[in-house]
Coordinates of C-alpha atoms and ligand atoms in Angstrom, one line a residue:
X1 CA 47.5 57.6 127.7
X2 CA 46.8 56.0 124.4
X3 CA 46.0 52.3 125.7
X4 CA 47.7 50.5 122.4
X5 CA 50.8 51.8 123.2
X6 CA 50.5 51.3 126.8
X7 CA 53.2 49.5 128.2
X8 CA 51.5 46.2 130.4
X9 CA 52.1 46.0 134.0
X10 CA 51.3 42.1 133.9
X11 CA 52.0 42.3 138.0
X12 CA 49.1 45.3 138.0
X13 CA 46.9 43.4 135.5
X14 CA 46.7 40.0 137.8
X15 CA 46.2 41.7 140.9
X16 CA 42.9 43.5 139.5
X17 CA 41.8 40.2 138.2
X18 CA 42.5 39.3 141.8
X19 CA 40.7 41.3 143.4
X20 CA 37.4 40.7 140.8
X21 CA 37.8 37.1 141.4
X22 CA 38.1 37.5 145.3
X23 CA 34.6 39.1 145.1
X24 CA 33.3 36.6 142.5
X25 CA 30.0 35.9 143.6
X26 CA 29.2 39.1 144.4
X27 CA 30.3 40.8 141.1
X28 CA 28.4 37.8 139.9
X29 CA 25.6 38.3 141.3
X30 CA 25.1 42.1 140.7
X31 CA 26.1 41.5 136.9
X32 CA 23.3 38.8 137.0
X33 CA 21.1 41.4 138.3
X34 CA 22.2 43.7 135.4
X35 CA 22.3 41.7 132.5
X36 CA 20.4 38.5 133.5
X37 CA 22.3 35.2 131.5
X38 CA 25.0 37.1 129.8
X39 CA 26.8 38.1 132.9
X40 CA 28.9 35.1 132.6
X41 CA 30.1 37.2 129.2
X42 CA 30.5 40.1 131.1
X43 CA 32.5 38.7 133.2
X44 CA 36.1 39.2 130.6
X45 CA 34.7 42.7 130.0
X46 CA 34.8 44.0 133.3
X47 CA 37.9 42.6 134.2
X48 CA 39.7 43.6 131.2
X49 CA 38.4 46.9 132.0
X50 CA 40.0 47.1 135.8
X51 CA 43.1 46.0 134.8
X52 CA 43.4 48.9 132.2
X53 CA 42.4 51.0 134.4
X54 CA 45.1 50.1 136.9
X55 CA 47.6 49.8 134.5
X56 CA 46.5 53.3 133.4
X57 CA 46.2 55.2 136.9
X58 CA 47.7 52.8 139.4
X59 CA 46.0 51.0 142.2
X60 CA 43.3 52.5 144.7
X61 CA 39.3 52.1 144.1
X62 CA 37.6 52.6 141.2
X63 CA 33.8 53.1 140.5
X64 CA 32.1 51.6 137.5
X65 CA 29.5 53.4 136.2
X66 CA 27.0 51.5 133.1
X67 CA 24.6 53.4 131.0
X68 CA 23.0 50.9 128.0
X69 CA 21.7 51.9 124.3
X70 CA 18.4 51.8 123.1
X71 CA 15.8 50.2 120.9
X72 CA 12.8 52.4 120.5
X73 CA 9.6 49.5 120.0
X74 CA 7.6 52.8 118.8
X75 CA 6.7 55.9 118.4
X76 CA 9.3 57.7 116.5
X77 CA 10.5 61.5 116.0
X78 CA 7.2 62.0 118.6
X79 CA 9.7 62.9 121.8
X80 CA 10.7 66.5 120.9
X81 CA 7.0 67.3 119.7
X82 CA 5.7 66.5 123.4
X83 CA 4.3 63.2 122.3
X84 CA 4.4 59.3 123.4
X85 CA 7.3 56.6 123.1
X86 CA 7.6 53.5 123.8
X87 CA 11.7 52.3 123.9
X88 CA 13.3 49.4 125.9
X89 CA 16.8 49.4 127.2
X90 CA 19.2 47.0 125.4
X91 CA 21.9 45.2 127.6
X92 CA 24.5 46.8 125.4
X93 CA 25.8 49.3 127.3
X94 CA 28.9 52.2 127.9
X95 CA 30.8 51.7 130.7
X96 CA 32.6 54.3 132.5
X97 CA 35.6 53.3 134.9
X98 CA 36.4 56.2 137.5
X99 CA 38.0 57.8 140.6
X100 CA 38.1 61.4 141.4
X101 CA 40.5 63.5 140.9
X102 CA 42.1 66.4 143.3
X103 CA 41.3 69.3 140.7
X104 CA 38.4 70.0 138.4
X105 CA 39.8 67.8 135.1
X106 CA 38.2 65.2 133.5
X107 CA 40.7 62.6 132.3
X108 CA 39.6 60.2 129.9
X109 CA 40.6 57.4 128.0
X110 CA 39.0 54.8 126.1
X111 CA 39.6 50.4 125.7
X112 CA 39.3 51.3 121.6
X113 CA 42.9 52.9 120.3
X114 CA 40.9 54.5 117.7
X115 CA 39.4 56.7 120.1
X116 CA 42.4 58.8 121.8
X117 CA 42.9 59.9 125.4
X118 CA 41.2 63.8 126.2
X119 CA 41.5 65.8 129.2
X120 CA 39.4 68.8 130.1
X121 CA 38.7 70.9 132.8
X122 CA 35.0 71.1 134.3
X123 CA 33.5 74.4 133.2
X124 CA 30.6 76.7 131.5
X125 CA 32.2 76.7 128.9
X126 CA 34.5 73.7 127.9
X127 CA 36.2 74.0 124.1
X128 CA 34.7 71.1 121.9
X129 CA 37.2 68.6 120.4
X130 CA 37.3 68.5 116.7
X131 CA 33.3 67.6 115.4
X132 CA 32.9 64.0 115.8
X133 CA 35.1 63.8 118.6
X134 CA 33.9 60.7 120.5
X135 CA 34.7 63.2 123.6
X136 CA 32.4 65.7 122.9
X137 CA 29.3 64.1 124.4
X138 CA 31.8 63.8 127.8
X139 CA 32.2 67.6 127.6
X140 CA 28.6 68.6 126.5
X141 CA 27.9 66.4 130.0
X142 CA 30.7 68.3 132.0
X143 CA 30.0 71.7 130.8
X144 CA 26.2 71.5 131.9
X145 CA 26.8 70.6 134.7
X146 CA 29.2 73.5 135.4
X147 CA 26.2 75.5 133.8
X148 CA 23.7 74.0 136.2
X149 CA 25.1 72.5 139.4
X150 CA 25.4 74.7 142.0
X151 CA 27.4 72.5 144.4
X152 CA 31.5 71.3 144.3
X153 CA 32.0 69.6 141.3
X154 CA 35.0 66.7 141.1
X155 CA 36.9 65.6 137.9
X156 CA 38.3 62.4 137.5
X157 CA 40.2 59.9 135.8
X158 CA 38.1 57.5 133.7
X159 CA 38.3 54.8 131.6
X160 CA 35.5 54.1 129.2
X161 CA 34.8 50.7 127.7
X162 CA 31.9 50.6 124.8
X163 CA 33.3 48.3 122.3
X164 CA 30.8 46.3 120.6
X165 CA 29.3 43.1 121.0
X166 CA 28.9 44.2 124.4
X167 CA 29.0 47.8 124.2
X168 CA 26.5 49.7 122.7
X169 CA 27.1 49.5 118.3
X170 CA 28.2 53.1 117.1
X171 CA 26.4 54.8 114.2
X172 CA 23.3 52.1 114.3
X173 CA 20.4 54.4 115.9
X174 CA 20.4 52.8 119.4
X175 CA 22.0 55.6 121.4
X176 CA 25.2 55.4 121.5
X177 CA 26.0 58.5 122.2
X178 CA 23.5 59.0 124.8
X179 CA 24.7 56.3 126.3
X180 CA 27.7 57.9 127.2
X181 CA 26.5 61.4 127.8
X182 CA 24.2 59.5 130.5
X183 CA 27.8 57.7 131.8
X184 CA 29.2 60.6 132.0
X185 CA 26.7 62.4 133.9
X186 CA 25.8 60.0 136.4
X187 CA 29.3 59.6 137.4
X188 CA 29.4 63.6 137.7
X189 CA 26.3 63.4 139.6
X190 CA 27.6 60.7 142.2
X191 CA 31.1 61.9 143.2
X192 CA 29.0 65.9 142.9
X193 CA 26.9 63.5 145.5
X194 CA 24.2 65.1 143.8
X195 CA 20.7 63.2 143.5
X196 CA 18.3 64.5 140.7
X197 CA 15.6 63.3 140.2
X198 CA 15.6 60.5 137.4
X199 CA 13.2 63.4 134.4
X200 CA 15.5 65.8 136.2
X201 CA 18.4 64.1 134.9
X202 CA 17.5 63.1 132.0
X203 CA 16.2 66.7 131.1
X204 CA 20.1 67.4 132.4
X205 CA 21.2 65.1 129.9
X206 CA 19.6 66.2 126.9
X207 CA 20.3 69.7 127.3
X208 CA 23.7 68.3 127.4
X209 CA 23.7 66.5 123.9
X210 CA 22.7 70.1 122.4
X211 CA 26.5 70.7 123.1
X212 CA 27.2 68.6 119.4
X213 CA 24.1 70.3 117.6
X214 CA 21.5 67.8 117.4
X215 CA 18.1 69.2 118.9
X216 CA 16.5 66.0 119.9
X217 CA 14.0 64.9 122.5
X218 CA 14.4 63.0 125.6
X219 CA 13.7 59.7 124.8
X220 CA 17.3 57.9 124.7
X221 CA 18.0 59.9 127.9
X222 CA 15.0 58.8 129.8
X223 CA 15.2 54.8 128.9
X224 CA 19.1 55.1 129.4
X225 CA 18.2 56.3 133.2
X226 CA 14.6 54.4 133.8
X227 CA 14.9 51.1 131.9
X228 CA 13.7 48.0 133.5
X229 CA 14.6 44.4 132.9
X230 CA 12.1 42.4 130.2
X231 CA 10.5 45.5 129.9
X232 CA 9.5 48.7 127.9
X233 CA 9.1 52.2 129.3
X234 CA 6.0 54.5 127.9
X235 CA 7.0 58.0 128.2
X236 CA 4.6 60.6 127.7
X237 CA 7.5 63.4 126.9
X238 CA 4.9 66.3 128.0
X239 CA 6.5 67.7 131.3
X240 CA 3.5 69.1 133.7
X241 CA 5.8 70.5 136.9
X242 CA 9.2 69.7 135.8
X243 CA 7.8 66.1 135.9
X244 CA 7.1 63.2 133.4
X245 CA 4.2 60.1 133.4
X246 CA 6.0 57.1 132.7
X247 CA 4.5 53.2 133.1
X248 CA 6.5 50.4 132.4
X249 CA 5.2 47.7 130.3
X250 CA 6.1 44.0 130.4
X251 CA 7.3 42.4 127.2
X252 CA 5.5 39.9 125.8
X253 CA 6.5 36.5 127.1
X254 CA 6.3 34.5 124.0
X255 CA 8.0 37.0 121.9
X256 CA 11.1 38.3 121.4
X257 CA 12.6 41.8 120.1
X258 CA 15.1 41.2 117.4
X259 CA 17.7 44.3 116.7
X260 CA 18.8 44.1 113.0
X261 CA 21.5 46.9 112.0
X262 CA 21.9 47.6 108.0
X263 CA 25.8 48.9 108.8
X264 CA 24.3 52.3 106.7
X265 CA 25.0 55.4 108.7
X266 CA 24.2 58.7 106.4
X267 CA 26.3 61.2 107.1
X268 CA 24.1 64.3 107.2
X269 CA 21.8 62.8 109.4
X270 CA 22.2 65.8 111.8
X271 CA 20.8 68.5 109.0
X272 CA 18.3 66.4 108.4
X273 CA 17.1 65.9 111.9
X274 CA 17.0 69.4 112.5
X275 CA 14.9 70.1 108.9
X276 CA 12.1 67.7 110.6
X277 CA 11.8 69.4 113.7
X278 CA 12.0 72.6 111.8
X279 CA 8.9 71.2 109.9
X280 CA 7.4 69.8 113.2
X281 CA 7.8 73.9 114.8
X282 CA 6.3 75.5 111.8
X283 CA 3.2 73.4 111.4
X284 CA 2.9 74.8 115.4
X285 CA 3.5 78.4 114.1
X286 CA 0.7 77.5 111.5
X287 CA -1.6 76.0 113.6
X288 CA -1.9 78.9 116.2
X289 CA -3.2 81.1 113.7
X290 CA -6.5 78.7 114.5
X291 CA -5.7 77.5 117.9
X292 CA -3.8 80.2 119.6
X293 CA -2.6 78.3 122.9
X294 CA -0.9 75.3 121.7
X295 CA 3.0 75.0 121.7
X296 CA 3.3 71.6 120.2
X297 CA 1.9 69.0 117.8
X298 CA 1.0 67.0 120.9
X299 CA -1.6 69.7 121.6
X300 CA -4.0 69.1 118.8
X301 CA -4.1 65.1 119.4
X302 CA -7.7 65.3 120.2
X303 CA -8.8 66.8 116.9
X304 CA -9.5 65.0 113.8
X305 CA -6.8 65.1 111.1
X306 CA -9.4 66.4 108.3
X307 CA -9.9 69.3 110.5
X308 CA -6.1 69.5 110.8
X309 CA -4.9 69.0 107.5
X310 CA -6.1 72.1 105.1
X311 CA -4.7 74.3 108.0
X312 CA -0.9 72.9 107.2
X313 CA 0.6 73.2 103.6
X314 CA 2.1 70.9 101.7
X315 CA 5.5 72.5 101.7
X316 CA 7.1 75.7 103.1
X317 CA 10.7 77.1 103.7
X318 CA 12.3 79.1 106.8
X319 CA 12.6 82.0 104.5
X320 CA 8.6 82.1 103.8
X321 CA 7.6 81.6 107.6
X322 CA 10.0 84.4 108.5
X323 CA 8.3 86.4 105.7
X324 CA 5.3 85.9 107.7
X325 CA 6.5 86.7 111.1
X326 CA 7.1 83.4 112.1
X327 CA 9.8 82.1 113.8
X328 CA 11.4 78.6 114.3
X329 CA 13.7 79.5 117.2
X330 CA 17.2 78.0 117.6
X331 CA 18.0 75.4 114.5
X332 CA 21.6 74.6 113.5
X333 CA 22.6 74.0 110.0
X334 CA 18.7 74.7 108.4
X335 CA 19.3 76.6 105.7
X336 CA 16.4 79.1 105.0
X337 CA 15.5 77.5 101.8
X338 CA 15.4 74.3 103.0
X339 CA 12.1 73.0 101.9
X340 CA 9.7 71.9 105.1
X341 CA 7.4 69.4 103.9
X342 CA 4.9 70.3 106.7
X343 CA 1.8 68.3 106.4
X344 CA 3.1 64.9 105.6
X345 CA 5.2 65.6 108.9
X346 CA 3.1 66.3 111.1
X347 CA 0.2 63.9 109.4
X348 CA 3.4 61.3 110.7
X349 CA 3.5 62.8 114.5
X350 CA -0.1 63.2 115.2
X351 CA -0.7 59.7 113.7
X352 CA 2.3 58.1 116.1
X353 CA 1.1 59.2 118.8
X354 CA -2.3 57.5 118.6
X355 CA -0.2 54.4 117.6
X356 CA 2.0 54.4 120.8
X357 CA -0.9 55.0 122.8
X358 CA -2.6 51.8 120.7
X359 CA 0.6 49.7 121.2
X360 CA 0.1 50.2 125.3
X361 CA -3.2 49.1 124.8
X362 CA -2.4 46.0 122.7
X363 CA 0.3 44.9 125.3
X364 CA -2.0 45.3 128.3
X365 CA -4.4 43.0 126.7
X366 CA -2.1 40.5 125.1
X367 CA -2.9 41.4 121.4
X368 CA 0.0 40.7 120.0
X369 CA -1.4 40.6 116.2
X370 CA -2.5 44.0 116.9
X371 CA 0.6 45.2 118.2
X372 CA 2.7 43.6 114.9
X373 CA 0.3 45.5 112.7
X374 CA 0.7 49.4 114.7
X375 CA 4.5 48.2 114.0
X376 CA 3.9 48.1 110.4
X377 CA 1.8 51.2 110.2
X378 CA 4.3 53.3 112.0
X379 CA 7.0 51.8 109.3
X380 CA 4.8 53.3 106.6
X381 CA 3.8 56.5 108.0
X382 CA 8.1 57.0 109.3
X383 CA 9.0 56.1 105.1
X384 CA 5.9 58.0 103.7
X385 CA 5.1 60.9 105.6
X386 CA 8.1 61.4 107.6
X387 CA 10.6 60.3 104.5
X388 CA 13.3 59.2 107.0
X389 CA 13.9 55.2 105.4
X390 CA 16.7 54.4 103.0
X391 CA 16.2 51.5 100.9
X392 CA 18.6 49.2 102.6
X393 CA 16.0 49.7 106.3
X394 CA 12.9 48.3 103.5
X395 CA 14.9 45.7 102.4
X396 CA 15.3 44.6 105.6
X397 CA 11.4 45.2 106.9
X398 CA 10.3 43.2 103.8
X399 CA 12.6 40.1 104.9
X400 CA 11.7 40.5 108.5
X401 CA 7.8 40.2 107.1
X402 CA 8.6 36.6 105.3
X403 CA 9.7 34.6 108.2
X404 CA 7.2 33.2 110.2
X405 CA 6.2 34.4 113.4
X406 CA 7.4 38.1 112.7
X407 CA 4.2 40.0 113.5
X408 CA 5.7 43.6 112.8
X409 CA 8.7 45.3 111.9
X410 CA 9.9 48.7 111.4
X411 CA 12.7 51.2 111.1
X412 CA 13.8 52.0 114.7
X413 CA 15.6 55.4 115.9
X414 CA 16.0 58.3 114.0
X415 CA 16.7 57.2 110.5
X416 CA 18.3 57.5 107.5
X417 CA 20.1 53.9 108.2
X418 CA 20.6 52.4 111.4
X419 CA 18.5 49.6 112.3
X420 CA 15.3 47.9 112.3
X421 CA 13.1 46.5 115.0
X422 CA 11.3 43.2 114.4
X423 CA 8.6 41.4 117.0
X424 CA 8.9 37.8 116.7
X425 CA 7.7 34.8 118.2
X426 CA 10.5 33.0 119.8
X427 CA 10.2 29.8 117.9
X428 CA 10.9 32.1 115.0
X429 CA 13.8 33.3 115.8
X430 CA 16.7 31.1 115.0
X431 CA 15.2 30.7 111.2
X432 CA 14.6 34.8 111.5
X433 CA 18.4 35.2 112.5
X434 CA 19.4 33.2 109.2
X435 CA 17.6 34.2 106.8
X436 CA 17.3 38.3 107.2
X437 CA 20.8 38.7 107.0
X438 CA 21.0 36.2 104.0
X439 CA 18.5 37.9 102.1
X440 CA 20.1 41.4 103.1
X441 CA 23.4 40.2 101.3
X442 CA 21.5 38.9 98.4
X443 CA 19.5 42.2 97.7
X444 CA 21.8 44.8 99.2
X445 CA 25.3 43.3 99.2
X446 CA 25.9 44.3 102.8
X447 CA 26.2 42.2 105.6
X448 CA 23.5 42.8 108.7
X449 CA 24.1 42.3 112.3
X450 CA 21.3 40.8 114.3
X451 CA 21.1 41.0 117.7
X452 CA 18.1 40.4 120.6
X453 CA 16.9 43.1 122.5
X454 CA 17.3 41.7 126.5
X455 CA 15.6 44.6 127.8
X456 CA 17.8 45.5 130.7
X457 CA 18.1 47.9 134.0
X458 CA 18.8 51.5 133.4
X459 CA 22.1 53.3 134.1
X460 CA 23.6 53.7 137.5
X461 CA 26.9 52.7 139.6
X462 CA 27.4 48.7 139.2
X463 CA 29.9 48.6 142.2
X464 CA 33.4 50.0 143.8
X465 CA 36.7 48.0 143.2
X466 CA 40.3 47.9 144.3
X467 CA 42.8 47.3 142.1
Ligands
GLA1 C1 17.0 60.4 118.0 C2 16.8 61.4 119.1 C3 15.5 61.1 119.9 C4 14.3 60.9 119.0 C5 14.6 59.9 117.9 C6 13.5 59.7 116.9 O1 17.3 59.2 118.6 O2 17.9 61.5 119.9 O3 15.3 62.1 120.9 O4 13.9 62.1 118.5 O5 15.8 60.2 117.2 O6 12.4 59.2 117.5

């Protein structure tokens, strides 16, 4: 089912577009609803999309299912140490394109021809696809949900359309990937006619992303499932009774949120994801020799960091804390000589998390100024404590910081490349949109994308077709 060499059914391809035009306020209307003044530029994307998938399956209904990327505004590598974030949905989403099937297969294909057709069959334990399958996020969904759901689970075919400037940009830190594990598992949960609640299922989808060996947090999950147009969502990732405390937060009015990717994607991002969490876990194991009760950084928020601070070392390895009788738990690819740099990482998470909790503060009062500077300071502590900026993500925060009207920017997701968020006052942006990419190319020789942040609704089913 490779779409390039799919043979066009024009016959099949009008009568979708048809049937979307019949409906044309309607589809309108709910694609207004989604993505406020660009669903007139939906509008090609969605039809394109049902007449593939007719063309692919033949007619009958289809479901589409959306689930958008991410920008995080702050509070960075805080999620999997039970801390605060602060992310807004982007209107750049995955779609999915589905109708269930009689048996228990997942059939997938994809708008891109660089990312070929996979079929699988729900179940505990589903066979990854070579690593960096584009699939393997669909399966890590599929195969916890065989693990978890108790009730009838349906396959079906599907039909996934993610291509950028619309879809959510690959390999740029805004989620991508969750975005389609999300997809995938709300279209699961809806024919399973299965209603989780929304920490439920984004606990459900996270668990699902450790499928491809990354042991993140929650964050992309959540704001995938709960974001809220022109707003941001602050999560406090501490679950008290299988629950979460989240409060959405309006935008500022006069601002904007502009996205800029670098086009730099390190390759062993995962290793080093997993070293900082490794870090994160032993400066826990080191702590409860003074405060036996804690489980996560998040626990000793309330004390001062001189108290903190001669209690953690510099640097430690796996190999040491073992030697100690301490253990890490479950870490892929951290070899036990990796070196742990354990105080300047969690000097990074217990500072963040009195910067998120700043940054709600500043919003609810308007004080913008304030809010641009916690951006700044959380860029600082992410580069200097955290060591997770390259120098193409400074060359960018330094342009962002020349234009007028930026009041903060900093490196956004989880680093090593990817992109930067900037705050800027909306008569800034058109000159901001000129000259940061200029000034990229003239200092990095690469070009930079820029986009704006229309914080959008979470994921969910946008509607049922015929085609
Ligand atoms: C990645 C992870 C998130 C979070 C961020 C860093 O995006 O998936 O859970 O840890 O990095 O803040």
């Amino acid at each position: 089912m490779d779409l390039s060499s799919h043979q066009w059914n024009t016959d099949d391809a009008d009568a979708a577009s048809a049937d979307f035009r019949r409906s044309e306020m309607n589809n309108l209307t709910k694609l207004f609803e989604i993505y406020g003044d660009g669903a007139v530029d939906q509008r090609g994307r969605y039809t394109a999309a049902l007449d593939a998938f007719r063309a692919l399956y033949g007619p009958g209904p289809v479901q589409i299912f959306r689930a958008p990327g991410r920008v995080n505004l702050i509070g960075e590598h805080t999620d999997y140490n039970h801390g605060y974030v602060m992310p807004a949905a982007l209107d750049k989403d995955v779609l999915l394109l589905a109708h269930p099937r009689r048996d228990g297969e997942i059939h997938l294909a994809n708008m891109e021809a660089d990312f070929p057709s996979q079929a699988f069959r729900i179940e505990a334990n589903i066979e990854p696809a070579p690593n960096g399958d584009w699939s393997n996020y669909a399966r890590g969904a599929a195969q916890e949900a065989a693990r978890t759901f108790a009730g009838l689970l349906h396959g079906f075919d599907g039909l996934v359309s993610s291509a950028p400037p619309l879809g959510v940009p690959r390999g740029a830190g805004v989620s991508s990937s969750s975005a389609l594990t999300v997809v995938m598992a709300v279209a699961l949960a809806h024919f399973a006619e299965w209603n989780p609640s929304p920490a439920r299922m984004a606990q459900f989808c996270s668990d699902a992303e450790w499928y491809v060996g990354t042991r993140g947090g929650i964050m992309d999950q959540f704001i995938a499932l709960l974001g809220q147009r022109d707003h941001a969502l602050f999560l406090d990732c501490r679950p008290v009774d299988g629950d979460f405390r989240t409060e959405t937060i309006p935008l500022p009015e006069e601002y904007r949120l502009l996205v800029v990717n670098s086009g730099v994607h390190h390759s062993n991002v995962r290793n080093e994801f997993n070293a900082r969490v490794a870090s994160c876990r032993a400066g826990v194991a080191l702590l409860r020799r003074e405060f036996p009760a804690i489980t996560h950084l998040r626990d000793v928020e309330s004390f001062g960091w001189t108290l903190l601070e001669p209690l953690l070392p510099e640097e430690t390895t796996v190999a040491t804390l073992r030697a100690d009788g301490h253990d890490l738990g479950d870490l892929p690819n951290v070899a036990a000589n990796t070196l742990l740099r354990v105080r300047a990482c969690c000097r990074h998470v217990w500072s963040e998390n009195r910067r998120v909790l700043a940054a709600v503060k500043a919003m609810r009062m308007g004080q913008i100024e304030q809010l641009g500077i916690l951006l700044n300071e959380a860029h600082a502590s992410a580069r200097d404590n955290y060591r997770i900026s390259v120098p193409e993500l400074e060359i960018l925060v330094e342009a962002a910081s020349e234009i007028a009207g930026c009041v903060g920017a900093r490196l956004t997701g989880a680093g090593w490349g990817g992109c930067i968020v900037a705050l800027v006052h909306k008569d800034g942006v058109n000159e901001f949109q000129r000259r940061v990419p200029q000034i990229y190319r003239e200092k990095s020789g690469r070009q930079a994308g820029v986009f704006l942040c229309q914080a959008s609704p979470g994921a969910g089913m946008v509607g049922e077709f015929t085609v």
